[in-house]
Amino acid sequence: MNLVLIDPTELDRHGIVTLRDRRRAHLAEVLGVGVGDRVRVGVVNGPVGEGRLLAMTSESAVLQVSVSGPLPARPAVDLIVALPRPLMLKRILTQTASLGVGHIFLIKANRVEKSYFQSTLLQEENWLPFLLEGLEQAMDTRLPTVTVHPRFRPFVEDLLPGIIPEYQHSLLAHPEGAANLVTVLGSRFGGRVLLAMGPEGGWVDFEVERFQSAGFASFSMGPRILRLETAVVALLAQLALLRE
Amino acid sequence: MNLVLIDPTELDRHGIVTLRDRRRAHLAEVLGVGVGDRVRVGVVNGPVGEGRLLAMTSESAVLQVSVSGPLPARPAVDLIVALPRPLMLKRILTQTASLGVGHIFLIKANRVEKSYFQSTLLQEENWLPFLLEGLEQAMDTRLPTVTVHPRFRPFVEDLLPGIIPEYQHSLLAHPEGAANLVTVLGSRFGGRVLLAMGPEGGWVDFEVERFQSAGFASFSMGPRILRLETAVVALLAQLALLRE
């Protein structure tokens, strides 16, 4: 935790926040801060600043928070991910939040097990702690939003056409894609990107065709077949490098 | 497992291999192959080909293996990593093997906990299954080699000067580095790379200075602080993209 993330509603009108959860424990036990010490604090979807510790007990930590300055920019990449098994999803959420993603669409695909959509991780925003962990790690405050789409066709046929115009680039990672990332984007690019990544075993032909009809350019990551969690990090890092 | 990896010593002189371990279980239970079916087979540090299933019992799977063609190229990146905690090291080993790394130096640094060097993972090549898993995933056969260096100074002062000439680029990932990856490498580069990545909390000044004296160029990955496992994947992917 390189940043103590707080929700705007947690701040009282004097800029004081009282932490009673894992954040208190982390301050006390991992960082070992004492009264008067300062720590980096960020407000979810807000600015970053610092907090001065006013009091620490075994139950609560009280911080005087002072944040100002510009909002972190909204990440320029949104992600469509064929829903992986819960354990992998947790790691993907944390890592994508660390790398900076605006929105994550978790979708059904032919090779996604239906049971994954029953995971408690997808209920009542149970995914939130994993995203927060990624932000706290990367010292970012822009919380990715997440939506779950248990049926492929309504997602790709009804929802996708409405959002595509928001993006300058819609990309489909597909091992059989002829082009690579530099071919489809150029060695420098700008604008918003919507990136779709398939399940273990890949997209089926019908899915590739639907994405392509919707305007997605497919590209290959090369001959190596990567696990989804590895591929997501690799592609977000490559997009960051090519971005102007 | 997209590739059944076998050791050259497992092949008899008729090209037949008998599997009795997790590979047999995977063929039977995950892939569900039957007698006569063909699967992709690779020989560790050797070529890739296919195996035809001759027999399958609850104890063994017998494959007639036929491999030929060129050896996969030796990966052009070697990695120096400040030893992380064992759980993270496992994931790093699997992911680096998937992405392609020649050699991994696991070293001590000031912010590395000494106890990590006592991990059973570092004894008797217990790291091997994690590397093999990464190769099987990526359909590669070039097994990364691993060495463990429990003292920083002998590594950097005695060993490093002898191997540096093998590389065209020696790079140190360091949050305070002024340059970025494109500045130090150019937008296209060739040759072998030695990449050093620090512990959680970063390198201390003395370590940065030692690496720089040895000829390493330091660069920053940007304002986001990434976990080591995320940073390793991100940088290997970026290097692959910039490579000519």
Short mmCIF file of C-alpha atoms in Angstrom, two decimals:
data_model
loop_
_atom_site.label_atom_id
_atom_site.label_comp_id
_atom_site.label_asym_id
_atom_site.label_seq_id
_atom_site.Cartn_x
_atom_site.Cartn_y
_atom_site.Cartn_z
CA MET A 1 0.00 0.00 0.00
CA ASN A 2 1.86 3.03 -1.31
CA LEU A 3 -1.21 5.24 -0.95
CA VAL A 4 -3.99 5.25 1.65
CA LEU A 5 -7.14 5.37 -0.46
CA ILE A 6 -10.22 6.91 1.11
CA ASP A 7 -13.73 7.36 -0.15
CA PRO A 8 -14.86 11.02 -0.38
CA THR A 9 -17.78 10.21 1.97
CA GLU A 10 -15.32 9.17 4.67
CA LEU A 11 -13.95 12.71 5.04
CA ASP A 12 -15.71 14.99 7.51
CA ARG A 13 -15.99 18.73 6.80
CA HIS A 14 -12.73 19.40 8.64
CA GLY A 15 -10.84 16.99 6.39
CA ILE A 16 -10.57 14.34 9.06
CA VAL A 17 -10.95 10.64 8.38
CA THR A 18 -11.14 7.81 10.90
CA LEU A 19 -9.97 4.42 9.63
CA ARG A 20 -11.03 1.22 11.39
CA ASP A 21 -10.31 -1.43 8.78
CA ARG A 22 -7.31 -3.04 7.11
CA ARG A 23 -5.96 0.45 6.36
CA ARG A 24 -5.55 1.13 10.09
CA ALA A 25 -3.86 -2.23 10.49
CA HIS A 26 -1.54 -1.51 7.58
CA LEU A 27 -0.56 1.91 8.97
CA ALA A 28 0.12 0.45 12.39
CA GLU A 29 1.67 -2.88 11.58
CA VAL A 30 3.33 -2.58 8.18
CA LEU A 31 4.23 1.09 7.93
CA GLY A 32 4.61 1.54 11.69
CA VAL A 33 3.63 5.21 11.60
CA GLY A 34 3.23 7.22 14.81
CA VAL A 35 1.28 10.33 15.78
CA GLY A 36 2.51 13.29 13.76
CA ASP A 37 3.81 11.17 10.88
CA ARG A 38 2.62 11.88 7.36
CA VAL A 39 1.47 9.35 4.77
CA ARG A 40 0.33 9.68 1.16
CA VAL A 41 -3.43 9.76 0.87
CA GLY A 42 -5.65 9.68 -2.20
CA VAL A 43 -9.38 10.21 -2.58
CA VAL A 44 -11.09 7.63 -4.82
CA ASN A 45 -11.58 9.28 -8.22
CA GLY A 46 -10.11 12.42 -6.71
CA PRO A 47 -6.78 14.10 -6.03
CA VAL A 48 -3.76 12.88 -4.09
CA GLY A 49 -2.23 14.52 -1.06
CA GLU A 50 -1.13 13.65 2.43
CA GLY A 51 -2.54 12.73 5.78
CA ARG A 52 -1.06 13.55 9.19
CA LEU A 53 -1.73 10.97 11.88
CA LEU A 54 -3.60 12.60 14.79
CA ALA A 55 -4.29 9.49 16.84
CA MET A 56 -3.78 5.75 16.68
CA THR A 57 -5.40 3.12 18.89
CA SER A 58 -5.87 -0.61 18.43
CA GLU A 59 -9.25 0.19 16.87
CA SER A 60 -8.85 3.34 14.85
CA ALA A 61 -6.42 5.67 13.12
CA VAL A 62 -7.36 9.32 12.74
CA LEU A 63 -5.82 11.29 9.89
CA GLN A 64 -5.95 14.99 9.08
CA VAL A 65 -6.12 14.86 5.30
CA SER A 66 -5.06 17.52 2.87
CA VAL A 67 -5.48 16.75 -0.81
CA SER A 68 -5.37 19.11 -3.74
CA GLY A 69 -4.13 19.39 -7.25
CA PRO A 70 -5.38 17.94 -10.50
CA LEU A 71 -7.38 14.74 -10.83
CA PRO A 72 -5.41 11.88 -12.29
CA ALA A 73 -6.33 11.53 -15.95
CA ARG A 74 -9.01 9.03 -16.90
CA PRO A 75 -7.23 5.93 -18.25
CA ALA A 76 -7.41 5.77 -22.04
CA VAL A 77 -7.92 2.00 -22.27
CA ASP A 78 -11.10 0.04 -21.61
CA LEU A 79 -10.99 -3.73 -21.53
CA ILE A 80 -13.34 -6.48 -22.67
CA VAL A 81 -12.32 -9.74 -21.00
CA ALA A 82 -13.84 -13.18 -21.43
CA LEU A 83 -14.57 -14.03 -17.80
CA PRO A 84 -11.77 -16.18 -16.31
CA ARG A 85 -11.97 -18.36 -13.21
CA PRO A 86 -12.31 -16.31 -10.01
CA LEU A 87 -8.74 -16.71 -8.77
CA MET A 88 -7.34 -15.42 -12.04
CA LEU A 89 -9.93 -12.65 -12.18
CA LYS A 90 -8.76 -11.33 -8.82
CA ARG A 91 -5.19 -11.03 -10.05
CA ILE A 92 -6.33 -9.46 -13.31
CA LEU A 93 -8.42 -6.86 -11.47
CA THR A 94 -5.54 -5.88 -9.20
CA GLN A 95 -3.04 -5.69 -12.02
CA THR A 96 -5.29 -3.78 -14.42
CA ALA A 97 -6.09 -1.25 -11.70
CA SER A 98 -2.35 -0.84 -11.15
CA LEU A 99 -1.69 -0.33 -14.84
CA GLY A 100 -4.67 2.01 -15.39
CA VAL A 101 -7.90 0.91 -17.06
CA GLY A 102 -11.13 2.89 -17.29
CA HIS A 103 -13.78 0.21 -17.60
CA ILE A 104 -13.75 -3.57 -17.57
CA PHE A 105 -16.47 -5.53 -19.38
CA LEU A 106 -16.54 -9.12 -18.12
CA ILE A 107 -18.29 -11.14 -20.80
CA LYS A 108 -19.42 -14.63 -21.67
CA ALA A 109 -17.78 -16.40 -24.57
CA ASN A 110 -18.15 -19.90 -25.93
CA ARG A 111 -15.11 -21.17 -24.04
CA VAL A 112 -16.03 -19.48 -20.73
CA GLU A 113 -17.50 -21.83 -18.12
CA LYS A 114 -21.01 -20.71 -17.23
CA SER A 115 -20.40 -21.44 -13.55
CA TYR A 116 -17.87 -18.60 -13.38
CA PHE A 117 -20.77 -16.15 -13.52
CA GLN A 118 -22.11 -17.58 -10.24
CA SER A 119 -18.89 -16.68 -8.42
CA THR A 120 -19.48 -14.61 -5.28
CA LEU A 121 -16.70 -12.39 -6.57
CA LEU A 122 -19.17 -10.98 -9.10
CA GLN A 123 -21.88 -10.27 -6.53
CA GLU A 124 -22.40 -7.06 -4.60
CA GLU A 125 -19.24 -5.52 -5.96
CA ASN A 126 -17.06 -8.06 -4.19
CA TRP A 127 -14.44 -7.28 -6.83
CA LEU A 128 -13.88 -3.84 -5.32
CA PRO A 129 -11.11 -4.71 -2.81
CA PHE A 130 -8.98 -6.15 -5.62
CA LEU A 131 -9.27 -2.98 -7.66
CA LEU A 132 -8.50 -0.82 -4.61
CA GLU A 133 -5.43 -2.93 -3.86
CA GLY A 134 -4.16 -2.25 -7.38
CA LEU A 135 -4.71 1.49 -7.03
CA GLU A 136 -3.05 1.61 -3.61
CA GLN A 137 -0.06 -0.19 -5.11
CA ALA A 138 0.26 2.11 -8.12
CA MET A 139 -0.60 5.34 -6.22
CA ASP A 140 -3.52 6.00 -8.53
CA THR A 141 -7.06 7.03 -7.53
CA ARG A 142 -9.05 6.40 -10.72
CA LEU A 143 -11.18 3.41 -9.86
CA PRO A 144 -11.98 1.19 -12.85
CA THR A 145 -15.68 0.50 -13.31
CA VAL A 146 -16.80 -3.06 -13.94
CA THR A 147 -19.87 -4.52 -15.64
CA VAL A 148 -20.79 -8.18 -16.06
CA HIS A 149 -22.37 -9.54 -19.26
CA PRO A 150 -23.47 -13.17 -18.95
CA ARG A 151 -24.63 -13.40 -22.57
CA PHE A 152 -22.38 -12.84 -25.57
CA ARG A 153 -24.86 -11.84 -28.27
CA PRO A 154 -26.69 -9.06 -26.43
CA PHE A 155 -23.30 -7.67 -25.45
CA VAL A 156 -21.80 -7.67 -28.90
CA GLU A 157 -24.94 -6.93 -30.92
CA ASP A 158 -26.82 -4.46 -28.72
CA LEU A 159 -24.33 -2.83 -26.35
CA LEU A 160 -21.14 -2.72 -28.40
CA PRO A 161 -22.39 -0.68 -31.40
CA GLY A 162 -23.44 2.12 -29.04
CA ILE A 163 -20.06 2.50 -27.35
CA ILE A 164 -17.69 1.84 -30.26
CA PRO A 165 -17.80 5.49 -31.44
CA GLU A 166 -16.17 6.56 -28.14
CA TYR A 167 -12.94 4.85 -29.18
CA GLN A 168 -10.34 5.68 -31.78
CA HIS A 169 -9.13 2.06 -31.76
CA SER A 170 -11.05 -1.19 -31.19
CA LEU A 171 -8.70 -4.14 -31.00
CA LEU A 172 -9.24 -7.88 -30.72
CA ALA A 173 -6.38 -10.01 -29.41
CA HIS A 174 -6.57 -13.23 -31.42
CA PRO A 175 -3.74 -15.72 -31.95
CA GLU A 176 -4.72 -16.14 -35.60
CA GLY A 177 -4.75 -12.40 -36.27
CA ALA A 178 -2.44 -11.64 -39.16
CA ALA A 179 -1.24 -8.28 -37.92
CA ASN A 180 0.63 -7.37 -34.76
CA LEU A 181 0.02 -4.46 -32.41
CA VAL A 182 2.39 -2.10 -34.19
CA THR A 183 0.82 -2.89 -37.58
CA VAL A 184 -2.67 -2.03 -36.38
CA LEU A 185 -1.76 0.99 -34.24
CA GLY A 186 1.42 2.36 -35.74
CA SER A 187 4.53 2.92 -33.64
CA ARG A 188 2.89 5.98 -32.04
CA PHE A 189 -0.84 6.46 -31.52
CA GLY A 190 -3.31 8.53 -29.57
CA GLY A 191 -6.91 8.35 -28.48
CA ARG A 192 -9.00 5.89 -26.55
CA VAL A 193 -8.59 2.13 -26.99
CA LEU A 194 -11.11 -0.66 -26.48
CA LEU A 195 -9.23 -3.94 -26.17
CA ALA A 196 -10.93 -7.35 -26.23
CA MET A 197 -9.17 -10.43 -24.84
CA GLY A 198 -10.47 -13.97 -25.18
CA PRO A 199 -10.70 -16.98 -22.87
CA GLU A 200 -8.20 -19.80 -22.43
CA GLY A 201 -8.48 -21.66 -25.73
CA GLY A 202 -9.31 -18.45 -27.60
CA TRP A 203 -12.37 -16.98 -29.25
CA VAL A 204 -14.43 -19.24 -31.53
CA ASP A 205 -14.88 -18.22 -35.18
CA PHE A 206 -18.37 -16.82 -34.62
CA GLU A 207 -17.09 -14.51 -31.91
CA VAL A 208 -14.16 -13.28 -33.99
CA GLU A 209 -16.56 -12.57 -36.85
CA ARG A 210 -18.94 -10.63 -34.58
CA PHE A 211 -16.16 -8.46 -33.22
CA GLN A 212 -14.80 -7.85 -36.69
CA SER A 213 -18.27 -6.89 -37.98
CA ALA A 214 -18.44 -4.42 -35.11
CA GLY A 215 -15.25 -2.81 -36.40
CA PHE A 216 -12.57 -4.49 -34.29
CA ALA A 217 -9.13 -4.97 -35.84
CA SER A 218 -7.66 -8.32 -34.85
CA PHE A 219 -3.99 -8.72 -34.09
CA SER A 220 -1.72 -11.48 -32.83
CA MET A 221 0.64 -11.33 -29.87
CA GLY A 222 3.02 -13.73 -31.62
CA PRO A 223 3.53 -17.48 -31.47
CA ARG A 224 3.61 -17.74 -27.67
CA ILE A 225 0.30 -18.65 -26.08
CA LEU A 226 0.04 -16.66 -22.86
CA ARG A 227 -2.27 -17.10 -19.93
CA LEU A 228 -4.93 -14.42 -19.89
CA GLU A 229 -3.47 -12.71 -16.82
CA THR A 230 -0.03 -12.53 -18.45
CA ALA A 231 -1.45 -11.34 -21.77
CA VAL A 232 -3.51 -8.58 -20.15
CA VAL A 233 -0.48 -7.10 -18.39
CA ALA A 234 1.70 -7.52 -21.48
CA LEU A 235 -0.77 -5.73 -23.76
CA LEU A 236 -1.53 -2.88 -21.37
CA ALA A 237 2.21 -2.32 -21.01
CA GLN A 238 2.72 -2.37 -24.77
CA LEU A 239 -0.15 0.08 -25.32
CA ALA A 240 1.36 2.41 -22.71
CA LEU A 241 4.68 2.28 -24.54
CA LEU A 242 3.20 3.04 -27.97
CA ARG A 243 0.97 5.84 -26.70
CA GLU A 244 2.13 9.28 -27.72
CA MET B 1 -0.59 -27.30 -21.11
CA ASN B 2 -0.45 -26.54 -24.81
CA LEU B 3 2.65 -28.65 -25.29
CA VAL B 4 3.72 -31.91 -23.63
CA LEU B 5 7.30 -31.23 -22.62
CA ILE B 6 9.62 -34.19 -22.31
CA ASP B 7 13.22 -34.48 -21.29
CA PRO B 8 15.52 -35.91 -23.99
CA THR B 9 16.52 -38.72 -21.60
CA GLU B 10 12.90 -39.89 -21.42
CA LEU B 11 12.86 -40.88 -25.10
CA ASP B 12 13.93 -44.40 -25.93
CA ARG B 13 15.79 -45.13 -29.16
CA HIS B 14 12.52 -45.82 -30.99
CA GLY B 15 11.18 -42.38 -30.08
CA ILE B 16 8.78 -43.74 -27.49
CA VAL B 17 8.15 -42.05 -24.16
CA THR B 18 6.13 -43.37 -21.22
CA LEU B 19 4.59 -40.72 -18.99
CA ARG B 20 3.50 -41.57 -15.45
CA ASP B 21 3.23 -38.16 -13.82
CA ARG B 22 0.99 -35.08 -14.07
CA ARG B 23 1.46 -35.12 -17.83
CA ARG B 24 -0.36 -38.46 -18.07
CA ALA B 25 -3.12 -37.09 -15.85
CA HIS B 26 -3.41 -33.97 -17.97
CA LEU B 27 -3.64 -35.96 -21.21
CA ALA B 28 -6.29 -38.24 -19.74
CA GLU B 29 -8.35 -35.85 -17.65
CA VAL B 30 -8.01 -32.40 -19.18
CA LEU B 31 -7.34 -33.09 -22.85
CA GLY B 32 -9.25 -36.40 -22.85
CA VAL B 33 -7.13 -37.90 -25.63
CA GLY B 34 -7.59 -41.48 -26.73
CA VAL B 35 -5.37 -44.05 -28.42
CA GLY B 36 -4.41 -42.84 -31.88
CA ASP B 37 -4.87 -39.15 -31.05
CA ARG B 38 -2.02 -36.74 -31.65
CA VAL B 39 -0.74 -34.06 -29.28
CA ARG B 40 1.96 -31.42 -29.58
CA VAL B 41 5.19 -32.53 -27.96
CA GLY B 42 8.40 -30.61 -27.33
CA VAL B 43 11.79 -31.76 -26.13
CA VAL B 44 13.34 -29.57 -23.42
CA ASN B 45 15.89 -27.32 -25.16
CA GLY B 46 15.06 -29.16 -28.38
CA PRO B 47 12.63 -29.13 -31.26
CA VAL B 48 8.85 -29.35 -31.28
CA GLY B 49 6.75 -32.01 -33.00
CA GLU B 50 3.95 -34.36 -32.21
CA GLY B 51 3.22 -37.51 -30.25
CA ARG B 52 0.72 -40.20 -31.13
CA LEU B 53 -0.89 -41.94 -28.17
CA LEU B 54 -0.14 -45.67 -28.32
CA ALA B 55 -1.62 -46.68 -24.98
CA MET B 56 -3.25 -45.12 -21.95
CA THR B 57 -3.87 -46.75 -18.58
CA SER B 58 -4.58 -45.28 -15.17
CA GLU B 59 -0.84 -45.38 -14.56
CA SER B 60 0.88 -44.52 -17.80
CA ALA B 61 0.51 -42.92 -21.19
CA VAL B 62 2.73 -44.14 -24.02
CA LEU B 63 3.49 -41.76 -26.87
CA GLN B 64 5.27 -42.32 -30.17
CA VAL B 65 7.11 -39.05 -30.53
CA SER B 66 8.30 -37.44 -33.70
CA VAL B 67 10.07 -34.10 -33.39
CA SER B 68 12.16 -32.31 -35.94
CA GLY B 69 12.90 -28.88 -37.28
CA PRO B 70 14.92 -26.01 -35.89
CA LEU B 71 15.57 -25.36 -32.24
CA PRO B 72 13.62 -22.43 -30.84
CA ALA B 73 15.95 -19.44 -30.65
CA ARG B 74 17.71 -18.70 -27.38
CA PRO B 75 15.79 -15.88 -25.69
CA ALA B 76 17.60 -12.57 -26.02
CA VAL B 77 16.81 -11.28 -22.52
CA ASP B 78 18.42 -12.33 -19.24
CA LEU B 79 16.97 -11.12 -15.99
CA ILE B 80 18.47 -10.02 -12.66
CA VAL B 81 15.72 -10.05 -10.04
CA ALA B 82 15.95 -9.07 -6.39
CA LEU B 83 14.58 -12.22 -4.76
CA PRO B 84 10.86 -11.83 -3.96
CA ARG B 85 8.82 -13.89 -1.50
CA PRO B 86 8.36 -17.49 -2.66
CA LEU B 87 4.72 -17.20 -3.77
CA MET B 88 5.53 -14.27 -6.01
CA LEU B 89 8.69 -15.96 -7.28
CA LYS B 90 6.63 -18.95 -8.48
CA ARG B 91 4.41 -16.70 -10.56
CA ILE B 92 7.39 -14.77 -11.90
CA LEU B 93 9.15 -17.98 -12.94
CA THR B 94 6.11 -19.29 -14.79
CA GLN B 95 5.42 -16.00 -16.52
CA THR B 96 9.03 -15.32 -17.50
CA ALA B 97 9.33 -18.82 -18.96
CA SER B 98 6.16 -18.14 -20.96
CA LEU B 99 7.51 -14.84 -22.24
CA GLY B 100 10.99 -16.17 -22.99
CA VAL B 101 14.02 -15.48 -20.81
CA GLY B 102 17.45 -17.08 -21.09
CA HIS B 103 18.83 -16.85 -17.57
CA ILE B 104 17.46 -15.60 -14.27
CA PHE B 105 19.84 -14.32 -11.58
CA LEU B 106 18.05 -14.25 -8.21
CA ILE B 107 20.02 -11.85 -6.04
CA LYS B 108 20.12 -10.32 -2.59
CA ALA B 109 19.49 -6.63 -2.22
CA ASN B 110 19.19 -4.42 0.81
CA ARG B 111 15.41 -4.58 0.81
CA VAL B 112 15.23 -8.35 0.24
CA GLU B 113 14.38 -10.37 3.35
CA LYS B 114 17.24 -12.75 4.11
CA SER B 115 14.80 -15.53 5.01
CA TYR B 116 13.66 -15.74 1.40
CA PHE B 117 16.95 -17.44 0.56
CA GLN B 118 16.02 -20.30 2.91
CA SER B 119 12.88 -21.08 0.91
CA THR B 120 12.63 -24.72 -0.16
CA LEU B 121 11.73 -23.35 -3.58
CA LEU B 122 15.41 -22.47 -4.03
CA GLN B 123 16.67 -25.90 -3.03
CA GLU B 124 17.33 -28.85 -5.33
CA GLU B 125 15.92 -27.04 -8.33
CA ASN B 126 12.42 -26.99 -6.85
CA TRP B 127 11.80 -24.02 -9.14
CA LEU B 128 11.84 -26.30 -12.18
CA PRO B 129 8.11 -27.23 -12.30
CA PHE B 130 7.17 -23.54 -12.44
CA LEU B 131 9.46 -22.92 -15.39
CA LEU B 132 8.18 -26.03 -17.18
CA GLU B 133 4.60 -24.90 -16.63
CA GLY B 134 5.40 -21.61 -18.32
CA LEU B 135 7.01 -23.35 -21.29
CA GLU B 136 4.12 -25.78 -21.67
CA GLN B 137 1.74 -22.83 -21.68
CA ALA B 138 3.68 -20.84 -24.28
CA MET B 139 4.64 -23.87 -26.43
CA ASP B 140 8.31 -23.12 -26.01
CA THR B 141 11.09 -25.57 -25.16
CA ARG B 142 13.97 -23.26 -24.16
CA LEU B 143 14.26 -23.78 -20.43
CA PRO B 144 15.52 -20.70 -18.57
CA THR B 145 18.49 -21.36 -16.33
CA VAL B 146 18.47 -20.02 -12.78
CA THR B 147 21.23 -19.12 -10.36
CA VAL B 148 20.92 -17.86 -6.79
CA HIS B 149 23.19 -15.17 -5.36
CA PRO B 150 22.67 -14.60 -1.63
CA ARG B 151 25.21 -11.76 -1.41
CA PHE B 152 24.94 -8.53 -3.40
CA ARG B 153 28.55 -7.37 -3.52
CA PRO B 154 30.17 -10.55 -4.84
CA PHE B 155 27.45 -10.69 -7.48
CA VAL B 156 27.81 -7.14 -8.68
CA GLU B 157 31.56 -6.72 -8.17
CA ASP B 158 32.94 -10.12 -9.15
CA LEU B 159 30.41 -11.87 -11.36
CA LEU B 160 28.76 -9.00 -13.23
CA PRO B 161 31.89 -7.49 -14.88
CA GLY B 162 32.63 -10.86 -16.49
CA ILE B 163 29.24 -11.26 -18.14
CA ILE B 164 28.41 -7.66 -19.08
CA PRO B 165 30.34 -7.89 -22.39
CA GLU B 166 27.84 -10.55 -23.57
CA TYR B 167 25.09 -7.94 -23.72
CA GLN B 168 24.45 -5.01 -26.03
CA HIS B 169 22.18 -3.41 -23.42
CA SER B 170 22.35 -3.50 -19.62
CA LEU B 171 19.31 -1.88 -18.07
CA LEU B 172 18.32 -1.06 -14.51
CA ALA B 173 14.64 -0.50 -13.75
CA HIS B 174 14.58 2.27 -11.15
CA PRO B 175 11.65 4.56 -10.35
CA GLU B 176 13.97 7.53 -10.07
CA GLY B 177 15.62 6.87 -13.42
CA ALA B 178 15.32 9.97 -15.59
CA ALA B 179 14.94 8.17 -18.91
CA ASN B 180 12.30 5.76 -20.08
CA LEU B 181 12.73 2.51 -22.00
CA VAL B 182 12.43 4.13 -25.44
CA THR B 183 14.99 6.80 -24.51
CA VAL B 184 17.59 4.25 -23.48
CA LEU B 185 16.93 1.70 -26.23
CA GLY B 186 15.49 3.66 -29.12
CA SER B 187 12.20 2.72 -30.73
CA ARG B 188 13.88 -0.26 -32.40
CA PHE B 189 16.84 -2.16 -31.03
CA GLY B 190 18.69 -5.44 -31.43
CA GLY B 191 21.06 -7.61 -29.45
CA ARG B 192 21.03 -9.21 -26.05
CA VAL B 193 19.60 -7.43 -23.02
CA LEU B 194 20.42 -7.82 -19.34
CA LEU B 195 17.59 -6.35 -17.29
CA ALA B 196 17.83 -5.77 -13.52
CA MET B 197 14.67 -5.35 -11.44
CA GLY B 198 14.64 -4.34 -7.80
CA PRO B 199 12.72 -5.43 -4.71
CA GLU B 200 9.50 -4.01 -3.32
CA GLY B 201 10.60 -0.61 -2.05
CA GLY B 202 13.24 -0.34 -4.76
CA TRP B 203 17.01 -0.44 -4.89
CA VAL B 204 18.96 1.56 -2.31
CA ASP B 205 21.36 4.28 -3.53
CA PHE B 206 24.43 2.11 -3.06
CA GLU B 207 22.95 -0.58 -5.28
CA VAL B 208 21.97 1.87 -8.02
CA GLU B 209 25.48 3.28 -7.95
CA ARG B 210 27.05 -0.19 -8.21
CA PHE B 211 24.91 -1.11 -11.20
CA GLN B 212 25.62 2.20 -12.88
CA SER B 213 29.36 1.80 -12.31
CA ALA B 214 29.06 -1.59 -13.97
CA GLY B 215 27.61 0.12 -17.03
CA PHE B 216 23.87 -0.21 -16.48
CA ALA B 217 21.59 2.50 -17.86
CA SER B 218 18.76 3.26 -15.46
CA PHE B 219 15.27 4.01 -16.69
CA SER B 220 11.88 4.62 -15.12
CA MET B 221 8.65 2.79 -15.90
CA GLY B 222 6.65 5.94 -15.13
CA PRO B 223 4.85 7.25 -12.06
CA ARG B 224 2.94 4.04 -11.31
CA ILE B 225 4.61 1.78 -8.76
CA LEU B 226 4.06 -1.79 -9.91
CA ARG B 227 4.44 -5.02 -8.03
CA LEU B 228 7.53 -6.89 -9.15
CA GLU B 229 5.53 -9.63 -10.86
CA THR B 230 3.53 -7.06 -12.85
CA ALA B 231 6.62 -5.05 -13.71
CA VAL B 232 8.54 -8.10 -14.97
CA VAL B 233 5.76 -9.07 -17.39
CA ALA B 234 5.26 -5.45 -18.49
CA LEU B 235 8.95 -4.92 -19.26
CA LEU B 236 9.48 -8.23 -21.05
CA ALA B 237 6.45 -7.41 -23.22
CA GLN B 238 7.74 -3.93 -23.96
CA LEU B 239 11.19 -5.25 -24.85
CA ALA B 240 9.59 -7.79 -27.22
CA LEU B 241 7.66 -4.98 -28.90
CA LEU B 242 10.72 -2.75 -29.38
CA ARG B 243 12.95 -5.55 -30.62
CA GLU B 244 13.68 -5.42 -34.31
#
